[in-house]
Coordinates of C-alpha atoms in Angstrom, one line a residue:
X1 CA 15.1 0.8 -7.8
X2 CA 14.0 3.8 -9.8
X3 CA 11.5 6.8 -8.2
X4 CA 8.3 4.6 -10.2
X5 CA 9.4 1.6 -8.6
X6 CA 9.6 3.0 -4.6
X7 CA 6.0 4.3 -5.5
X8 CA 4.8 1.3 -6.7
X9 CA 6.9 -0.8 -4.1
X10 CA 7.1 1.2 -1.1
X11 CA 8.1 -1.8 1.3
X12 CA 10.6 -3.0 -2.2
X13 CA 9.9 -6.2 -4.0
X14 CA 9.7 -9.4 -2.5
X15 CA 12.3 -11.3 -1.2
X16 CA 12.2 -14.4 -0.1
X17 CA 14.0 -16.3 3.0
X18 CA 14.8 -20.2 2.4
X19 CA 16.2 -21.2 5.8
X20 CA 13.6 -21.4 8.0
X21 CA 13.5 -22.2 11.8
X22 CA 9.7 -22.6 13.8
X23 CA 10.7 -19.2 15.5
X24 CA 11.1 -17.6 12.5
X25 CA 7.4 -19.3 10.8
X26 CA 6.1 -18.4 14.4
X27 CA 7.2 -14.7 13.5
X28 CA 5.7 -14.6 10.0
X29 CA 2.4 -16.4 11.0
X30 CA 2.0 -13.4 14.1
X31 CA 2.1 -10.9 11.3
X32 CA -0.8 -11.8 9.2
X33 CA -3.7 -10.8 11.8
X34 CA -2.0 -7.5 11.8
X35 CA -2.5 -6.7 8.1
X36 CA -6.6 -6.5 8.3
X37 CA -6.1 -4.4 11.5
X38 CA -3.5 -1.9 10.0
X39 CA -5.4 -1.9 6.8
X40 CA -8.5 -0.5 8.4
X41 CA -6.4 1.8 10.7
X42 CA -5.2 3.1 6.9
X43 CA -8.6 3.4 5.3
X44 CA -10.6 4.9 8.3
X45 CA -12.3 8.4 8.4
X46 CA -11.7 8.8 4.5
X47 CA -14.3 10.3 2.3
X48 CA -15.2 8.9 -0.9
X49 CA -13.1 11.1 -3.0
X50 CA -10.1 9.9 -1.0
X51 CA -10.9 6.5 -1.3
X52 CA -11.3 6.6 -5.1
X53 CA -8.4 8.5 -5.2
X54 CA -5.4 6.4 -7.3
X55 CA -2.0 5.8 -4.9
X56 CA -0.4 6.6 -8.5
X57 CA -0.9 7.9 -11.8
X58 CA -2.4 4.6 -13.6
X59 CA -2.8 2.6 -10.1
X60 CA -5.7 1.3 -8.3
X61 CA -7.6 3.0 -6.3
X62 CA -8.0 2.7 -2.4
X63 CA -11.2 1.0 -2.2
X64 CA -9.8 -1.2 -5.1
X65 CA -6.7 -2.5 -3.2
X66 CA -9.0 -3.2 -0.1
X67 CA -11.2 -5.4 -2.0
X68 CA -8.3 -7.1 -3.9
X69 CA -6.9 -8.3 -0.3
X70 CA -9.8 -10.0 0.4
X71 CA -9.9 -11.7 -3.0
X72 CA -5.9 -12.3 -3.2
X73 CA -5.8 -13.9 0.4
X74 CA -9.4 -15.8 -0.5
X75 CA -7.4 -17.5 -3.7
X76 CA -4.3 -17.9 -1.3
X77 CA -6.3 -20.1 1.3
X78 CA -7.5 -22.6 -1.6
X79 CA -3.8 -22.7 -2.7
X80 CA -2.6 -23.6 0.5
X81 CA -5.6 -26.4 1.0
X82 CA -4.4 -27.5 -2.2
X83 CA -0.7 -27.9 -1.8
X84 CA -1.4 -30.0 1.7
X85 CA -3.8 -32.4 0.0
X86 CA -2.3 -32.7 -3.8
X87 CA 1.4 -33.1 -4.8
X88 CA 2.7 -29.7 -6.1
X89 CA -0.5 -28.5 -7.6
X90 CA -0.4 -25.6 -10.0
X91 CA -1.5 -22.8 -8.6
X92 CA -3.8 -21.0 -10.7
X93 CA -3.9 -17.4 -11.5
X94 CA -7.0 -15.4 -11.9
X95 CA -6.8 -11.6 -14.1
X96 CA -6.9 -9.2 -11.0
X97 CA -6.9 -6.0 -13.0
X98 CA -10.0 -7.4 -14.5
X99 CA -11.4 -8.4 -11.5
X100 CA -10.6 -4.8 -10.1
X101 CA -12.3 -3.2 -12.6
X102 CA -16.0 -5.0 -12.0
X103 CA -18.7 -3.2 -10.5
X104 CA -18.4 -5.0 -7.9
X105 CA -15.3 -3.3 -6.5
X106 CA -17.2 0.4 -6.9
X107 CA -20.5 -0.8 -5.2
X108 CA -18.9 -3.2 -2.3
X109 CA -19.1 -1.3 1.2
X110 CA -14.9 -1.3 2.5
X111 CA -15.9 -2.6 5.6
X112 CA -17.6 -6.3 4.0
X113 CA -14.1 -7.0 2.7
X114 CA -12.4 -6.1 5.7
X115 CA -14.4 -8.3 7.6
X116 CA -14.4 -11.0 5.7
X117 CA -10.2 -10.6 5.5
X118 CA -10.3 -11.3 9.2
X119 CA -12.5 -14.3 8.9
X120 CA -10.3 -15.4 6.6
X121 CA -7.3 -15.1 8.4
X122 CA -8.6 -16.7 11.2
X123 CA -9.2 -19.4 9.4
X124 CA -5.7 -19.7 7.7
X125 CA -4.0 -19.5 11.4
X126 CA -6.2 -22.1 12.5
X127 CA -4.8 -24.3 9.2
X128 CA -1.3 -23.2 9.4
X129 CA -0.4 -23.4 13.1
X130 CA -2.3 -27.0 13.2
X131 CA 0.3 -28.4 10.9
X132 CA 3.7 -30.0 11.4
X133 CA 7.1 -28.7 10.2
X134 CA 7.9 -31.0 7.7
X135 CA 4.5 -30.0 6.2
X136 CA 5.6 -26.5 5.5
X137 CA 8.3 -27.9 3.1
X138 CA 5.2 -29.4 0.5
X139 CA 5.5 -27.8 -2.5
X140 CA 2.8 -25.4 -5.1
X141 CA 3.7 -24.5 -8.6
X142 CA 2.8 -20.4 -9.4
X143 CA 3.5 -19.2 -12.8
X144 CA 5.0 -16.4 -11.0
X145 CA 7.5 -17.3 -8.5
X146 CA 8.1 -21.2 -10.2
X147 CA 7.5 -24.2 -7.9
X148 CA 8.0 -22.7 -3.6
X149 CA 7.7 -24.4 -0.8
X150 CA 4.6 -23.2 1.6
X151 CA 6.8 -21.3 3.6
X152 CA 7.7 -19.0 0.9
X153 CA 4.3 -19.2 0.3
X154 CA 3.1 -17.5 3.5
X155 CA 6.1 -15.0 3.2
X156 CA 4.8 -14.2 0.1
X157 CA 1.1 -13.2 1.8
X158 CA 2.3 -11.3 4.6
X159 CA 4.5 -9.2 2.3
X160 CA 1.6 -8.9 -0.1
X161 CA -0.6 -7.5 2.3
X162 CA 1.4 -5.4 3.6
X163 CA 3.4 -4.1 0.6
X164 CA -0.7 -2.7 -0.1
X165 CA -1.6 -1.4 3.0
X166 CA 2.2 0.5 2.3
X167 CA 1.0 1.9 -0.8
X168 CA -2.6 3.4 1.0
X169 CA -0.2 4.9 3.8
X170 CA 1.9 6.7 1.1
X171 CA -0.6 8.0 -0.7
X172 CA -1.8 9.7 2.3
X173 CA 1.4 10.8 3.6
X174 CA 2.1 12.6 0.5
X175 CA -1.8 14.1 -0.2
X176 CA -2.3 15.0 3.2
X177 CA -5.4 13.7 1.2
X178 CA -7.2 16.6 1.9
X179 CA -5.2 18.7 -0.2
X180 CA -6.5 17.5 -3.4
X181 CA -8.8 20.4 -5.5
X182 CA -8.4 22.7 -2.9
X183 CA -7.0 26.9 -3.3
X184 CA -2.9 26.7 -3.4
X185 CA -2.4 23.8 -4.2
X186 CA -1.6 22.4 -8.3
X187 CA -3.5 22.9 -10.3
X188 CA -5.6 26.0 -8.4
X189 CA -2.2 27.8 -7.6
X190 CA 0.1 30.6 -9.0
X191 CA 2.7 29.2 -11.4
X192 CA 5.1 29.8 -14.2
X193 CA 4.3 28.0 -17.3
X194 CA 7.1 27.6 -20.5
X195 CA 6.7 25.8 -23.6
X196 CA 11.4 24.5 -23.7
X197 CA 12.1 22.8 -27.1
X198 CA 14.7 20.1 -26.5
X199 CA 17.2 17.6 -28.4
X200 CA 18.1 17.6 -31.9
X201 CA 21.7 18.8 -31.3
X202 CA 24.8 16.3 -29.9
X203 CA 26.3 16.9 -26.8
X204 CA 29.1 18.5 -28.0
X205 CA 27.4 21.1 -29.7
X206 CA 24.5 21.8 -26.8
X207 CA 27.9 22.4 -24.4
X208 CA 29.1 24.7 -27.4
X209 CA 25.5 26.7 -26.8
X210 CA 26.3 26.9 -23.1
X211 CA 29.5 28.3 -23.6
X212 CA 27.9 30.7 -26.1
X213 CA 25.6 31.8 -23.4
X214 CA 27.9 31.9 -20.7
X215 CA 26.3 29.7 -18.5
X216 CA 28.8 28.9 -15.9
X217 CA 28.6 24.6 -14.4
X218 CA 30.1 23.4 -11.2
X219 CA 31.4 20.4 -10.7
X220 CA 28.3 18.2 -10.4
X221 CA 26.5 20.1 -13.6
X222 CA 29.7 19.1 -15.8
X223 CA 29.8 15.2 -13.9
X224 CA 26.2 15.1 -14.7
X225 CA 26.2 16.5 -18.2
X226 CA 29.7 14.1 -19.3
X227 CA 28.1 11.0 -18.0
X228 CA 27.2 8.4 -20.5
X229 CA 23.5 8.1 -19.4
X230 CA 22.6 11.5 -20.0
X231 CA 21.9 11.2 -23.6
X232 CA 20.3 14.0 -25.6
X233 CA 17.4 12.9 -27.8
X234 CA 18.1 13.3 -31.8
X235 CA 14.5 14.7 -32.6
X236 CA 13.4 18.3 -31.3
X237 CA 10.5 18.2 -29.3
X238 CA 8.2 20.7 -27.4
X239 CA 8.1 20.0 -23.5
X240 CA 5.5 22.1 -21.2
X241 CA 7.1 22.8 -18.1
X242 CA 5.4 23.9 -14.6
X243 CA 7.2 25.8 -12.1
X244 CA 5.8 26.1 -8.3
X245 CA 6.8 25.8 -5.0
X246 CA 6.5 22.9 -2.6
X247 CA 4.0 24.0 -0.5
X248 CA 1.6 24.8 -4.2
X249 CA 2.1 20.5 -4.0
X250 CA 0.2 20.5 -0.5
X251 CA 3.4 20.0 1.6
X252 CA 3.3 23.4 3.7
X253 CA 5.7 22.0 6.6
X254 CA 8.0 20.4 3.8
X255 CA 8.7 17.1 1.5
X256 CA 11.0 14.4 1.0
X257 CA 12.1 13.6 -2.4
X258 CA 9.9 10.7 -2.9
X259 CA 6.9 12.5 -1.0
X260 CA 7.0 15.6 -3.8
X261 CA 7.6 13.2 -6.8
X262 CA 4.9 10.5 -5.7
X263 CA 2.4 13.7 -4.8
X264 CA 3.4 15.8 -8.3
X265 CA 2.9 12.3 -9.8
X266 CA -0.9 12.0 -8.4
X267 CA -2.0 15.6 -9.4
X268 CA -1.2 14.8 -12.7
X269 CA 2.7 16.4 -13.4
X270 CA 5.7 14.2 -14.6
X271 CA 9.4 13.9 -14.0
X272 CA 11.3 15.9 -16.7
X273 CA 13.7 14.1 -18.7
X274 CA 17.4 14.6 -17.6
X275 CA 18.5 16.6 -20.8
X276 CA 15.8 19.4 -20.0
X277 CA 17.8 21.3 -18.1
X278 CA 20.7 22.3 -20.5
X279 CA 18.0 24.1 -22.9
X280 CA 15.7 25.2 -20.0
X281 CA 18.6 27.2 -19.2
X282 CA 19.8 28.4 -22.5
X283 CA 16.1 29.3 -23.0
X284 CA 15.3 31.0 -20.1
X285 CA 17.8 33.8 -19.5
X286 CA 15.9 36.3 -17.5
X287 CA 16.2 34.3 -14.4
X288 CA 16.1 37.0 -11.4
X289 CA 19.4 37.5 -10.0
X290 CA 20.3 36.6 -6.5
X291 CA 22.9 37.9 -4.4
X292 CA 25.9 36.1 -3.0
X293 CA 25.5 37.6 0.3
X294 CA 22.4 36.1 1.2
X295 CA 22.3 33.6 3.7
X296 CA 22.6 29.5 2.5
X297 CA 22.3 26.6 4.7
X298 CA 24.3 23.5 4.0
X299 CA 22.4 20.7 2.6
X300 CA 19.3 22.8 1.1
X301 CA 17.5 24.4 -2.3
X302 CA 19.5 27.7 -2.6
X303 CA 18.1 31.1 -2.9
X304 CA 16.6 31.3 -5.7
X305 CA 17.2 28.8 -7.3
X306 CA 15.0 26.2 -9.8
X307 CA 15.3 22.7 -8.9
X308 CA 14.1 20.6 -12.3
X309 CA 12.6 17.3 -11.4
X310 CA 13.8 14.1 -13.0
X311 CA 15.0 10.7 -12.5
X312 CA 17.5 10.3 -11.4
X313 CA 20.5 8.6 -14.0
X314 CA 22.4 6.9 -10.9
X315 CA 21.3 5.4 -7.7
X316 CA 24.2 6.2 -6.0
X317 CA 23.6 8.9 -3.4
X318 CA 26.8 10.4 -4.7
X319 CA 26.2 11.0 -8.4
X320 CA 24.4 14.0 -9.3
X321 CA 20.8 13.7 -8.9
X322 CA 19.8 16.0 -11.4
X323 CA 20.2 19.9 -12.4
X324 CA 19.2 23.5 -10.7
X325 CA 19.1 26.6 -12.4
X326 CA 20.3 29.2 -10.9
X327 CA 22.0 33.3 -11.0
X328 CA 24.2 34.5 -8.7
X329 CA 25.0 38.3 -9.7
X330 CA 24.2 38.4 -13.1
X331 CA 25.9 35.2 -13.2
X332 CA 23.3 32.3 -15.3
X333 CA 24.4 29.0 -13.5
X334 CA 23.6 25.2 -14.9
X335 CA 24.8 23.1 -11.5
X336 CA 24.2 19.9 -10.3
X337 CA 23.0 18.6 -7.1
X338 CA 23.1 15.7 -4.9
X339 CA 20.7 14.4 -2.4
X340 CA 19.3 11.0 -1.3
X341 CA 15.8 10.0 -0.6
X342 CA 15.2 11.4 2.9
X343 CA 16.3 14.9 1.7
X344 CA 13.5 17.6 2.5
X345 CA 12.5 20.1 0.5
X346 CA 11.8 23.8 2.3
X347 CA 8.5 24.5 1.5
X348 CA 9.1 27.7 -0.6
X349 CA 11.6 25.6 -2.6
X350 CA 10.8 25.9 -6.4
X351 CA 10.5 22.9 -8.6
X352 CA 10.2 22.1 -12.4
X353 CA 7.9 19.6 -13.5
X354 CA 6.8 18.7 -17.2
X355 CA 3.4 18.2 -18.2
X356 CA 1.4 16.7 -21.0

């Protein structure tokens, strides 16, 4: 699963169990009260700003995911109804984003679809733990997950609501929320801005412009550089790059990986592509040196250095996860690094992002 994906799917994809025992129904049905509970837990004491603030770039907003729960689970309860009184109905789909975007969804007070959520609920307990075993097994047809049975069905609702209510906790995790258009923090902060031209050479001949430049690579840089996947793009093109520290992202205790990406991603800043980092380095020379005898720490951004945001070509934890620019007396360095997802960035750590 790539860095878009854990945004978008914070809890991961669903994935359904088929052997089911009454304990384990008993477990799933417990569940669903909890999602209109930890769902208003998630939204309460935010402003309006924050609640018409996107989870990510292109995404809904807050007060748009609360009022597509109540829809989604509203549409689920007549599919359910259906499947117990037809023989494997289709279930039929409706165009959320559309639905998301009436004016309904600005105007709507939070708290009306909340409510009603829990009515709802209520209701579909009432249904679900009236029925037999045997009448879990009926069947629906969805044009999304092919014919299920209904207890893939209510597996499917409990993970839906709470894959959302995931997506509202993230956002705030990463924004602080309050961060957003305030002094220090992107785009009201000190930065370095640099205009990098990439591609239009072959690999062979950007590591002959390396060499030319004496950039030294450790181990990671070359494993990183020499993999297949990093492929350098034919055309030349003109990337704008933004350099600032963590805490200029709103993190002033620190970040995860996923927590600076996700939060770059909401202030409007992208991942770089993988090949920026060879010409970011040939093209920016006058790095300030750093010396060898300050102190490191194992596991951490060194001195100095310029970590360039990208995804990642691997998901192994143990493949270079991208470049860092760095020089070590007079030294210009192209290295690799490696860290996983629960890595945390210092927050005077210095990062490269592109931007449009």
């Amino acid at each position: 699963m790539n860095l878009d994906e854990k945004i978008r799917f914070p809890i991961g994809r669903f994935e359904p169990h088929f052997e089911f025992t009454d304990e384990d129904r008993k477990h799933i049905l417990d569940q669903i009260p909890e999602i209109a509970k930890t769902l208003r837990e998630s939204v309460q004491d935010l402003k309006d700003e924050e609640l018409r603030t996107p989870y990510r770039r292109g995404g809904w907003t807050i007060t748009q995911i609360v009022h597509h729960l109540a829809d989604n689970d509203m549409n689920a309860y007549i599919r359910f109804k259906r499947a117990l009184t037809e023989e494997e109905p289709l279930a039929s789909s409706y165009r959320e984003d559309l639905w998301a975007s009436l004016q309904e969804y600005k105007d709507l007070p939070l708290e009306d679809s909340i409510q009603l959520l829990e009515i709802l609920h209520k209701r579909f307990l009432t249904l679900l733990r009236g029925l037999q075993s045997e009448q879990f097994n009926r069947k629906l047809r969805t044009e999304v997950l092919g014919t299920i049975s209904l207890d893939v069905a209510i597996q499917r609702l409990v993970w839906h609501g709470q894959h959302h209510v995931a997506q509202i906790k993230s956002l705030k995790s990463v924004t602080e929320i309050g961060v957003l258009n305030q002094e220090g923090i992107y785009p009201h902060c000190p930065m370095e801005i640099r205009v990098v031209e990439v591609g239009g050479v072959s690999k062979p001949q950007l590591k002959h412009k390396l060499q030319q430049c004496s950039i030294r690579m450790n181990e990671y840089g070359n494993k990183l550089f020499d993999d297949e996947k990093f492929v350098i793009s034919p055309t030349k093109r003109r990337l704008e790059t933004v350099e600032l520290s963590v805490r200029n992202l709103g993190f002033s205790d620190g970040a995860t990986t996923l927590q600076l990406f996700q939060m770059a991603d909401t202030l409007g800043l992208q991942l770089c592509p993988v090949d920026l980092g060879p010409f970011l380095r040939i093209q920016h020379l006058d790095q300030p040196e750093t010396c060898t005898s300050s102190p490191e720490k194992g596991n951490q951004a060194p001195s100095g250095s310029l970590t360039i945001a990208s995804e990642p070509l691997h998901e192994d934890d143990h493949f270079p996860k991208g470049f860092y620019l760095r020089n070590i007396e007079d030294e210009l360095w192209l290295r690799g690094y490696i860290a996983d997802d629960l890595h945390v960035w210092n927050p005077h750590d210095r990062i490269i992002f592109c931007r449009t």
